[in-house]
Each structure stands twice: as structure tokens, then as C-alpha cells.
CSV table of C-alpha atoms in Angstrom, one decimal:
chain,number,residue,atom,x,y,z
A,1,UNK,CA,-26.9,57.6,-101.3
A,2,UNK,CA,-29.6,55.9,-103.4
A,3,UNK,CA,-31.7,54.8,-100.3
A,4,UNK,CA,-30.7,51.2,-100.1
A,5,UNK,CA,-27.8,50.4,-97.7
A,6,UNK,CA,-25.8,47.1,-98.4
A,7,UNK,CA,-24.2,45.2,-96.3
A,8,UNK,CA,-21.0,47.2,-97.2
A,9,UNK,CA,-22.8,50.4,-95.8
A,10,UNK,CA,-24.0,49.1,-93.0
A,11,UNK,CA,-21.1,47.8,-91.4
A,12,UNK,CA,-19.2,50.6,-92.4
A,13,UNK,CA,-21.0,52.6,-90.8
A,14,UNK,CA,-20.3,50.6,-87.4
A,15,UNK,CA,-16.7,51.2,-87.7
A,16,UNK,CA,-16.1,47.9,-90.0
A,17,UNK,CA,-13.1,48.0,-92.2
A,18,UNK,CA,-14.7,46.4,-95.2
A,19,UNK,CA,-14.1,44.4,-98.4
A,20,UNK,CA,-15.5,42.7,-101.4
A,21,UNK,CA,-14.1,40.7,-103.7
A,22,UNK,CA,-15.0,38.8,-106.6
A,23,UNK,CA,-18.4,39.0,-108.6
A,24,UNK,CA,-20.1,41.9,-108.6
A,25,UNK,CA,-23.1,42.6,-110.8
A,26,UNK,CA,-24.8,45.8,-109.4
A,27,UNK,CA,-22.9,48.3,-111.5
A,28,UNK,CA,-19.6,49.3,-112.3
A,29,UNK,CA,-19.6,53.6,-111.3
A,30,UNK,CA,-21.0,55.1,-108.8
A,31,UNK,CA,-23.1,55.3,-107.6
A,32,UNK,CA,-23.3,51.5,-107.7
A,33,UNK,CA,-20.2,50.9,-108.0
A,34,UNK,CA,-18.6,48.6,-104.5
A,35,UNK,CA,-16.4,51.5,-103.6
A,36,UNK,CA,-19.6,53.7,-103.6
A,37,UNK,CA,-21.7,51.0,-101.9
A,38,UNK,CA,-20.0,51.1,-98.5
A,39,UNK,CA,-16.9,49.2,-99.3
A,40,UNK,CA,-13.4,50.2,-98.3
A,41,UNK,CA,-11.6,48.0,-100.9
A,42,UNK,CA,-12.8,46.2,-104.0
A,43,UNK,CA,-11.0,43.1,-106.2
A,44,UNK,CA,-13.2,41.6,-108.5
A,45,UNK,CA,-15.2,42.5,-111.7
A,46,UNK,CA,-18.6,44.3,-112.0
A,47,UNK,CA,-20.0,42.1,-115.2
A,48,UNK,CA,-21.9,39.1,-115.2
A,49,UNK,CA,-19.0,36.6,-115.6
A,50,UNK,CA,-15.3,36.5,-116.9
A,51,UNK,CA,-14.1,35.1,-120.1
A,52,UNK,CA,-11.1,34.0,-118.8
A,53,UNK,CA,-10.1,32.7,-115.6
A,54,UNK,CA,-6.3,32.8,-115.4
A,55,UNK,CA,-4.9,35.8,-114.5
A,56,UNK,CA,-7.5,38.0,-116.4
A,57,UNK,CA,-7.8,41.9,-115.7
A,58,UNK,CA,-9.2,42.4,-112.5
A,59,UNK,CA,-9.8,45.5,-110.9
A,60,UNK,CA,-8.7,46.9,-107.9
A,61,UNK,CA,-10.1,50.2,-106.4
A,62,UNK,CA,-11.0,51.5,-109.7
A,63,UNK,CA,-7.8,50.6,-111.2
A,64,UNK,CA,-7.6,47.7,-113.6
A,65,UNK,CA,-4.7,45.1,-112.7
A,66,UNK,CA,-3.9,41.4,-113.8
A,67,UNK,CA,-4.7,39.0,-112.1
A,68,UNK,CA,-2.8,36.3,-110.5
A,69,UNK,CA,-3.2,32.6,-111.6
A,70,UNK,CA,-6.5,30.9,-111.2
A,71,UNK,CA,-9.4,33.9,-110.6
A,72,UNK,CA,-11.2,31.8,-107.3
A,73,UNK,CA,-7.9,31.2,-105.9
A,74,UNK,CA,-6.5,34.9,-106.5
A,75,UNK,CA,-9.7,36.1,-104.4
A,76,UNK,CA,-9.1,34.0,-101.6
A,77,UNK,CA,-5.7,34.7,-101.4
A,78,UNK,CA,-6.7,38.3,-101.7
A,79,UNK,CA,-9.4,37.2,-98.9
A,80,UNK,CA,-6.7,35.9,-96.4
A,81,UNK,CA,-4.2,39.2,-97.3
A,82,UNK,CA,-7.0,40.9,-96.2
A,83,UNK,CA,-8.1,38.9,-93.1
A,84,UNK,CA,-4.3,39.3,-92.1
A,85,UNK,CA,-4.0,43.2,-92.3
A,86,UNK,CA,-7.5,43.4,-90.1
A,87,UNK,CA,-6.5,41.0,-87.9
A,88,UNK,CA,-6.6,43.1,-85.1
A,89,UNK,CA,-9.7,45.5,-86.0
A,90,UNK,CA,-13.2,44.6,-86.8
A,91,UNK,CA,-13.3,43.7,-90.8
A,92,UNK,CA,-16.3,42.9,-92.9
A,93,UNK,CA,-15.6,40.0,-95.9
A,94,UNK,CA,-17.9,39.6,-98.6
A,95,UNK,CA,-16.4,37.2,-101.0
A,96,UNK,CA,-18.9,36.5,-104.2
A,97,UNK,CA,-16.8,34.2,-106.5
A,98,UNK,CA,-17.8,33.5,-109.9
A,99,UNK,CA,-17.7,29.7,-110.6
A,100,UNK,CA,-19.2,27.3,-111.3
A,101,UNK,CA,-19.8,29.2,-114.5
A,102,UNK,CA,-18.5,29.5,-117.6
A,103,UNK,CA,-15.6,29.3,-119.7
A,104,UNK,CA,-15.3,26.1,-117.8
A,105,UNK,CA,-11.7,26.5,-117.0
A,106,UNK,CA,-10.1,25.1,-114.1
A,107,UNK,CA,-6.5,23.9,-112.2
A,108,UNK,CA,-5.4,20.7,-113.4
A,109,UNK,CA,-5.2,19.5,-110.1
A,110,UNK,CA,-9.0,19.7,-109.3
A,111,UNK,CA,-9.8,18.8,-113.1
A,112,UNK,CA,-7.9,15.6,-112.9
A,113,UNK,CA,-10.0,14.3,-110.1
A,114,UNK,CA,-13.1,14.4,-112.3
A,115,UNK,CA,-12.1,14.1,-116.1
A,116,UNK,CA,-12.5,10.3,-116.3
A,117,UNK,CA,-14.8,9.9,-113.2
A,118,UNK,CA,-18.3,8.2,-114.1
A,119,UNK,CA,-21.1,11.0,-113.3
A,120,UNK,CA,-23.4,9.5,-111.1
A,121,UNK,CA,-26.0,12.1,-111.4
A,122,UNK,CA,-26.9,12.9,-114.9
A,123,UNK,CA,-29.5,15.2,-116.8
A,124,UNK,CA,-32.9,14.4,-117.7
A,125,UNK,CA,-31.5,14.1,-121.8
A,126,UNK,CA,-28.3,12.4,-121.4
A,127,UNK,CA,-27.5,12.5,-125.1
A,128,UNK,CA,-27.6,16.2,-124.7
A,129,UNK,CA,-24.9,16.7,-121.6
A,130,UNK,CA,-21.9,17.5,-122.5
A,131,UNK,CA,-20.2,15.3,-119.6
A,132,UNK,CA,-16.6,17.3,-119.7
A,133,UNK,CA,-18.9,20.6,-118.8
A,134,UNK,CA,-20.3,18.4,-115.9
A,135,UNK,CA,-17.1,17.2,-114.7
A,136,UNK,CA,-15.4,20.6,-114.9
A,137,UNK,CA,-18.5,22.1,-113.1
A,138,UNK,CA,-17.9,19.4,-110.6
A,139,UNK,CA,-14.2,20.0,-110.3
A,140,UNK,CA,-14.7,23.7,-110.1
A,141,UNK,CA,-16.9,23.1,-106.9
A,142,UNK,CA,-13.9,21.2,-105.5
A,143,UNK,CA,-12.2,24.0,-106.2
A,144,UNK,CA,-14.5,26.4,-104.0
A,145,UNK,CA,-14.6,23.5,-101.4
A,146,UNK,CA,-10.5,23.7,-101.2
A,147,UNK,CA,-10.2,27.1,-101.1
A,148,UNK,CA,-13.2,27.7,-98.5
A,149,UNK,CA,-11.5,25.0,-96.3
A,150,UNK,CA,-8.5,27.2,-96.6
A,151,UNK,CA,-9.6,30.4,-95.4
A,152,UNK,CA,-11.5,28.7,-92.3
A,153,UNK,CA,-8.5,27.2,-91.3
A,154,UNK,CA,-6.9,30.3,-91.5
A,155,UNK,CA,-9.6,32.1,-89.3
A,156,UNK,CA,-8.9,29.1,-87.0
A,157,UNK,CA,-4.9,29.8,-87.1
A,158,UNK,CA,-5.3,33.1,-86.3
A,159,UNK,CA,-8.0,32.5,-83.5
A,160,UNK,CA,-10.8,34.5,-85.4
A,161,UNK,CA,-12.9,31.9,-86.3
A,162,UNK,CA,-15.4,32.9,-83.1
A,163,UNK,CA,-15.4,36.6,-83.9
A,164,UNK,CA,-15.8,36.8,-87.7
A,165,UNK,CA,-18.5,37.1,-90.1
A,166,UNK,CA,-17.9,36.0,-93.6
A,167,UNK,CA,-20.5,36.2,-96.6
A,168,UNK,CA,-19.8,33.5,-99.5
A,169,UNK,CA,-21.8,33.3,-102.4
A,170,UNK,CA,-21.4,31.5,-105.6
A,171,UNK,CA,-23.0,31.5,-109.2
């Protein structure tokens, strides 16, 4: 115990199954490690950002792992997995993703929307933006946006949506 409970702890140590994945930046071994910081299972990486975000080496419980397709939607899918096996007990989600950040790698699907769009907003040096990282910063929040929308509809499915606390945070 280093004196500063987490959320992780805390719940914990109300009888909350509890989970984190995605970003985390507070250490990677105890006794700041996740799994050491009050939280039952761990997916994600404990550096600042990932170099590559399609299927990269995750790690699981202290075990490194690849992951599966596109990193944001891997974690949510890990997210709903996870949702699904507490469904009955009282779970605590804290879901960190990592974009928009760089490499600035996204699904073609959410790309496409945005790789010939005009940019509306634009910086204060517009000879100095690089408008494809805009666009694929902009498509990358779409991407959060679609996968947020699809774990609250699966709270609402299951008829947890009145009973369940989930943390989202992005870069």
C-alpha cells in the first residue's frame, strides 16, 4: 500500500469485481502496477502511447498477448466480455483508451468518412497543419463515439444501464 487508494482500491474493497483496460501510465510493477492498484484484471499497456494500433502486444494480467484488430475496438470488446461475465455481480469498469494520439492509424471505415472532408475548424498557422493528421484525429474520435455508443447500448440490452458506473477517459 503506498497510501493513495485508486478507484480500483476502493471499489474493491466494497466487494467490486473490478477492471481496467487500455492506457495506463502510472507504472508498470508493483507496486503501481493496475493489478497492484486494486484491480482484479488488467488489458492495456502501462507506457505513454502505442506505436502501433493493430493488434499490437497488449498485456493481460502481467502476461504479454497480441492483440486483436484495431487497439480501441479490442478494449471495448474486452469491455463488453467483461460487462457480460459480471453481469450478475457488482463490477467496476475503468476504460482509459489511448486515441486520439499518435501513430495516427485508424479503420478504414471511420477514415473514409473524413479523408476528403473540408476541415471546418482549422489551426491558428494553417500552412503548418498537416490536414490528414486532423482528419484522422477526427476520424479516430468517431471511432470512440461508435464504440462508446456500443457499449451503452449493451448496458441498455442487458438492463444495466441504471445500475452501472463506467469511467471513460481519453488522451
Amino acid at each position: 500500500d503506498i497510501g493513495f487508494p485508486t478507484l480500483g482500491d476502493v471499489f474493491k474493497s466494497k466487494g467490486y469485481t473490478t477492471a481496467a483496460f487500455g492506457k495506463w501510465h502510472n507504472g508498470a510493477q508493483p507496486p503501481y502496477h493496475p493489478n497492484a492498484r486494486g484491480f482484479d484484471e488488467f488489458y492495456g499497456f502501462c507506457s505513454g502511447h502505442w506505436g502501433n494500433y493493430y493488434s499490437p502486444l497488449i498485456e493481460h494480467n502481467g502476461t504479454f498477448t497480441s492483440g486483436e484488430g484495431f487497439l480501441v475496438d479490442d478494449l471495448f470488446n474486452h469491455s463488453i466480455n467483461f460487462i457480460k461475465e459480471q453481469a450478475n455481480t457488482p463490477f467496476f469498469l475503468y476504460l482509459p483508451v489511448n486515441t486520439p494520439h499518435s501513430p495516427m492509424q485508424v479503420p478504414e471505415v471511420f477514415w473514409s468518412r473524413f479523408k476528403n472532408k473540408p476541415l471546418i475548424s482549422r489551426s491558428t498557422n494553417p500552412e503548418q497543419e498537416d490536414e490528414d493528421f486532423t482528419r484522422a484525429a477526427l476520424a479516430m474520435v468517431e471511432n470512440i463515439d461508435f464504440n462508446v455508443g456500443r457499449l451503452l447500448s449493451f448496458l441498455k440490452k442487458q438492463e444495466l444501464d441504471e445500475n452501472t458506473i463506467v469511467v471513460f477517459m481519453s488522451d
